[in-house]
XYZ file of C-alpha atoms in Angstrom:
298
model
C -141.617 116.554 77.219
C -142.366 114.810 73.901
C -144.514 115.344 70.779
C -147.250 113.261 72.391
C -147.643 115.810 75.193
C -145.953 119.137 74.335
C -145.960 122.143 76.634
C -147.413 125.430 75.426
C -143.925 126.767 74.755
C -142.960 123.655 72.811
C -146.150 123.795 70.787
C -145.458 127.427 69.870
C -141.907 126.534 68.817
C -143.225 123.611 66.758
C -145.711 125.926 65.074
C -143.123 128.581 64.233
C -140.431 126.188 63.014
C -142.962 124.106 61.046
C -144.168 127.149 59.109
C -140.652 128.354 58.363
C -139.376 124.900 57.381
C -142.369 124.093 55.154
C -142.232 127.420 53.333
C -138.468 127.133 52.790
C -138.844 123.598 51.412
C -141.706 124.613 49.118
C -139.863 127.721 47.913
C -136.708 125.712 47.205
C -138.723 123.190 45.184
C -140.365 125.959 43.171
C -137.139 127.868 42.537
C -134.718 125.018 41.872
C -136.840 122.336 40.196
C -139.847 124.313 39.016
C -142.493 122.520 41.083
C -145.496 124.615 42.010
C -145.831 127.363 39.456
C -149.195 129.094 39.720
C -150.233 126.819 42.591
C -147.940 128.738 44.974
C -147.144 125.695 47.032
C -145.180 127.702 49.591
C -148.329 129.572 50.649
C -150.460 126.428 50.926
C -147.668 124.484 52.633
C -147.310 127.307 55.130
C -151.023 127.104 55.900
C -151.093 123.327 56.301
C -147.970 123.441 58.474
C -150.173 125.052 61.131
C -152.104 121.804 61.473
C -149.567 119.314 62.750
C -148.338 121.317 65.782
C -152.003 121.718 66.809
C -152.754 117.984 66.937
C -154.579 117.383 70.210
C -155.434 121.078 70.682
C -159.073 122.222 70.903
C -158.720 124.701 68.038
C -157.292 122.106 65.605
C -160.570 121.377 63.727
C -160.946 125.009 62.617
C -157.670 125.431 60.669
C -157.904 121.794 59.546
C -161.226 122.060 57.740
C -160.584 125.636 56.606
C -157.256 124.457 55.216
C -158.834 121.590 53.302
C -161.512 123.875 51.844
C -159.114 126.731 51.060
C -156.472 124.395 49.647
C -158.984 122.552 47.476
C -160.292 125.863 46.150
C -156.793 127.127 45.335
C -155.882 124.084 43.248
C -159.341 123.265 41.860
C -159.710 123.417 38.109
C -156.206 122.089 37.553
C -155.632 118.631 36.155
C -155.146 116.147 38.987
C -155.611 118.976 41.512
C -155.827 116.526 44.408
C -152.190 115.598 43.765
C -151.234 119.241 44.286
C -153.226 119.220 47.516
C -151.536 116.008 48.648
C -148.123 117.428 47.796
C -148.571 120.545 49.936
C -149.883 118.486 52.865
C -146.808 116.250 52.546
C -144.469 119.262 52.473
C -146.185 120.615 55.591
C -145.675 117.215 57.237
C -141.990 117.281 56.329
C -141.740 120.741 57.856
C -143.283 119.397 61.055
C -140.848 116.463 61.091
C -137.983 118.962 60.872
C -139.574 121.025 63.649
C -139.838 117.959 65.888
C -136.148 117.211 65.373
C -135.213 120.787 66.295
C -137.561 121.306 69.251
C -137.126 117.865 70.818
C -133.360 117.506 70.887
C -133.264 114.162 72.657
C -134.344 110.924 71.001
C -138.128 111.049 71.313
C -139.206 107.568 70.239
C -138.051 104.304 71.768
C -137.863 101.272 69.504
C -140.037 98.328 70.455
C -138.331 95.203 71.782
C -139.799 93.381 68.789
C -140.202 95.506 65.658
C -141.280 92.626 63.404
C -145.022 93.326 63.527
C -144.477 97.020 62.965
C -142.200 96.468 59.981
C -144.371 93.699 58.510
C -147.301 96.145 58.417
C -145.004 98.808 57.022
C -143.963 96.540 54.166
C -147.440 95.143 53.494
C -149.206 98.533 53.393
C -146.654 100.089 51.062
C -146.549 97.126 48.699
C -150.362 97.217 48.634
C -150.097 100.849 47.480
C -147.716 99.772 44.708
C -150.247 97.151 43.635
C -153.025 99.755 43.557
C -150.917 102.022 41.341
C -150.223 99.135 38.988
C -153.894 98.104 38.765
C -155.785 101.406 38.950
C -153.152 103.975 38.036
C -151.564 106.791 39.961
C -154.561 109.138 39.720
C -157.064 106.817 41.398
C -154.539 105.564 43.958
C -153.588 109.115 44.927
C -157.232 109.946 45.715
C -157.404 106.942 48.043
C -154.099 107.798 49.754
C -155.105 111.455 50.220
C -158.468 110.545 51.743
C -156.815 107.981 53.995
C -154.179 110.479 55.126
C -156.722 113.226 55.862
C -158.810 110.741 57.853
C -155.725 109.553 59.711
C -154.814 113.127 60.677
C -158.282 113.605 62.157
C -158.158 110.278 64.060
C -154.726 111.099 65.479
C -156.066 114.450 66.654
C -159.020 112.803 68.398
C -156.741 110.277 70.082
C -154.269 112.981 71.165
C -157.226 114.933 72.578
C -158.057 112.033 74.887
C -161.046 110.801 72.874
C -161.217 107.036 72.522
C -160.790 106.011 68.900
C -161.721 102.376 68.119
C -158.592 100.371 67.376
C -156.137 103.114 68.359
C -155.332 101.588 71.755
C -154.589 98.230 70.131
C -152.482 99.972 67.503
C -150.368 101.716 70.141
C -149.919 98.518 72.135
C -148.947 96.344 69.165
C -147.351 98.708 66.680
C -146.722 102.164 68.154
C -143.536 103.356 69.785
C -143.160 104.954 73.190
C -142.723 108.726 72.889
C -144.635 109.076 69.621
C -148.023 110.591 68.995
C -150.274 107.540 68.471
C -150.142 106.732 64.754
C -147.296 109.160 64.051
C -145.072 106.647 62.246
C -147.899 105.557 59.945
C -148.796 109.197 59.275
C -145.260 110.086 58.205
C -145.251 107.017 55.964
C -148.513 108.147 54.317
C -147.166 111.678 53.874
C -144.010 110.298 52.248
C -146.112 108.288 49.814
C -148.256 111.367 49.081
C -145.099 113.307 48.260
C -143.945 110.598 45.849
C -147.334 110.409 44.134
C -147.602 114.184 43.817
C -144.092 114.827 42.540
C -143.887 111.788 40.235
C -147.461 111.905 38.915
C -146.216 111.585 35.336
C -143.898 108.685 36.165
C -145.892 105.886 37.858
C -142.986 103.421 37.633
C -140.736 105.865 39.495
C -143.387 106.398 42.180
C -143.647 102.623 42.644
C -139.844 102.400 42.819
C -139.743 105.042 45.570
C -142.379 103.225 47.613
C -140.497 99.926 47.201
C -137.316 101.588 48.476
C -139.277 102.830 51.496
C -141.031 99.512 52.112
C -138.465 96.835 51.344
C -135.346 98.851 52.118
C -136.418 100.144 55.517
C -138.200 96.891 56.402
C -135.324 94.576 55.496
C -132.811 96.875 57.212
C -134.645 96.358 60.506
C -135.015 92.595 60.095
C -131.372 92.045 59.088
C -129.961 94.571 61.534
C -131.849 93.200 64.541
C -131.140 89.556 63.688
C -127.614 89.642 62.290
C -126.252 93.099 63.052
C -122.847 92.801 64.733
C -120.792 95.663 63.349
C -121.783 99.211 64.275
C -121.485 101.936 61.669
C -118.614 104.340 62.517
C -120.893 107.358 61.995
C -124.017 105.930 63.618
C -123.784 103.595 66.607
C -127.525 102.882 66.503
C -127.294 101.145 63.117
C -125.131 98.346 61.773
C -123.244 97.504 58.605
C -125.440 94.423 58.198
C -128.601 96.501 58.490
C -127.370 98.948 55.849
C -126.578 96.047 53.512
C -130.078 94.721 54.198
C -131.528 98.105 53.264
C -129.642 98.161 49.956
C -130.691 94.571 49.174
C -134.357 95.313 49.877
C -134.290 98.639 48.037
C -132.922 96.875 44.959
C -136.483 95.680 44.417
C -136.933 99.092 42.765
C -134.589 97.943 39.989
C -137.146 95.318 38.963
C -139.659 98.098 38.301
C -137.302 100.676 36.811
C -134.068 98.939 35.667
C -131.882 101.960 35.041
C -128.493 103.242 36.163
C -130.353 106.036 37.897
C -132.198 103.532 40.079
C -128.893 101.946 41.135
C -127.522 105.352 42.087
C -130.705 106.282 43.962
C -130.669 102.988 45.885
C -127.041 103.632 46.881
C -127.715 107.218 47.947
C -130.874 106.176 49.813
C -128.849 103.548 51.693
C -126.401 106.248 52.758
C -129.204 108.593 53.832
C -130.892 105.811 55.831
C -127.623 105.084 57.656
C -127.062 108.679 58.787
C -127.855 109.721 62.383
C -130.694 111.990 61.296
C -133.286 113.050 63.841
C -135.974 113.621 61.217
C -138.316 110.620 60.817
C -136.997 108.431 57.991
C -140.527 107.387 56.970
C -140.807 110.795 55.311
C -137.151 111.637 54.660
C -136.490 108.560 52.500
C -139.427 108.911 50.070
C -138.895 112.665 49.784
C -135.188 112.243 48.998
C -135.756 109.342 46.574
C -138.629 111.167 44.840
C -136.549 114.298 44.323
C -133.686 112.226 42.911
C -135.967 110.416 40.475
C -137.593 113.706 39.464
C -134.178 115.128 38.589
C -132.909 112.122 36.618
C -136.060 111.311 34.624
């Protein structure tokens, strides 16, 4: 089976592993880097981690709307509370990505024969987010991204439930990958951006740098690797040396925004992470890793 059509047993495993993974990630962030504090992000992340394994299930709307109301209430009154809410939703999404990798051992998503349209949209949407941060600031942009992500979660649920969602069929045919929940790649991308915005709320330039690494690095890696890739990486036969060089070249766009030695190191480490044979979706792994590195060096 696959995430797009899990069995009852698989859904239960996804639910259990998602909760455990999300709470461990949130606890580690609170203990080791001091993120969370009175917000108790491990509790909220544990609640939101119930949502993703229930996508397509009849009971999904109940915990979804209760979670949004409960989560909003828990963080309300705090400055930029919606960034806290976005952060816990992103952590829950990361927990689900880990759960997918554990429950579905085999490669679940098949690359399209032509990834250019998919990656062009990936680059364009993320660079548009960078532009919004630059023009309107991180606070206003984060509201837009959170609303968009919450809406996307609901639309994905409707589509997974068999309800026709306008535009979703065309999206799957032109952009989606076989073996994914319709819209899954875009959702992980949005969750990764939410994580960056929430964690780096006081450092807009760093948040933009993270999104550029995700957009230009991952996008250029695919273009270069598919067009010029000839030499397979010794530790990952799916990717090439040329593609990894393309990732580093694209990710160096972050240096134009934040020209520091830390950015160079983060670009290098991100290139290594992107080249590894990880089963967790890199649309969320890369921004999470880069955001944590920036948070520690700033």
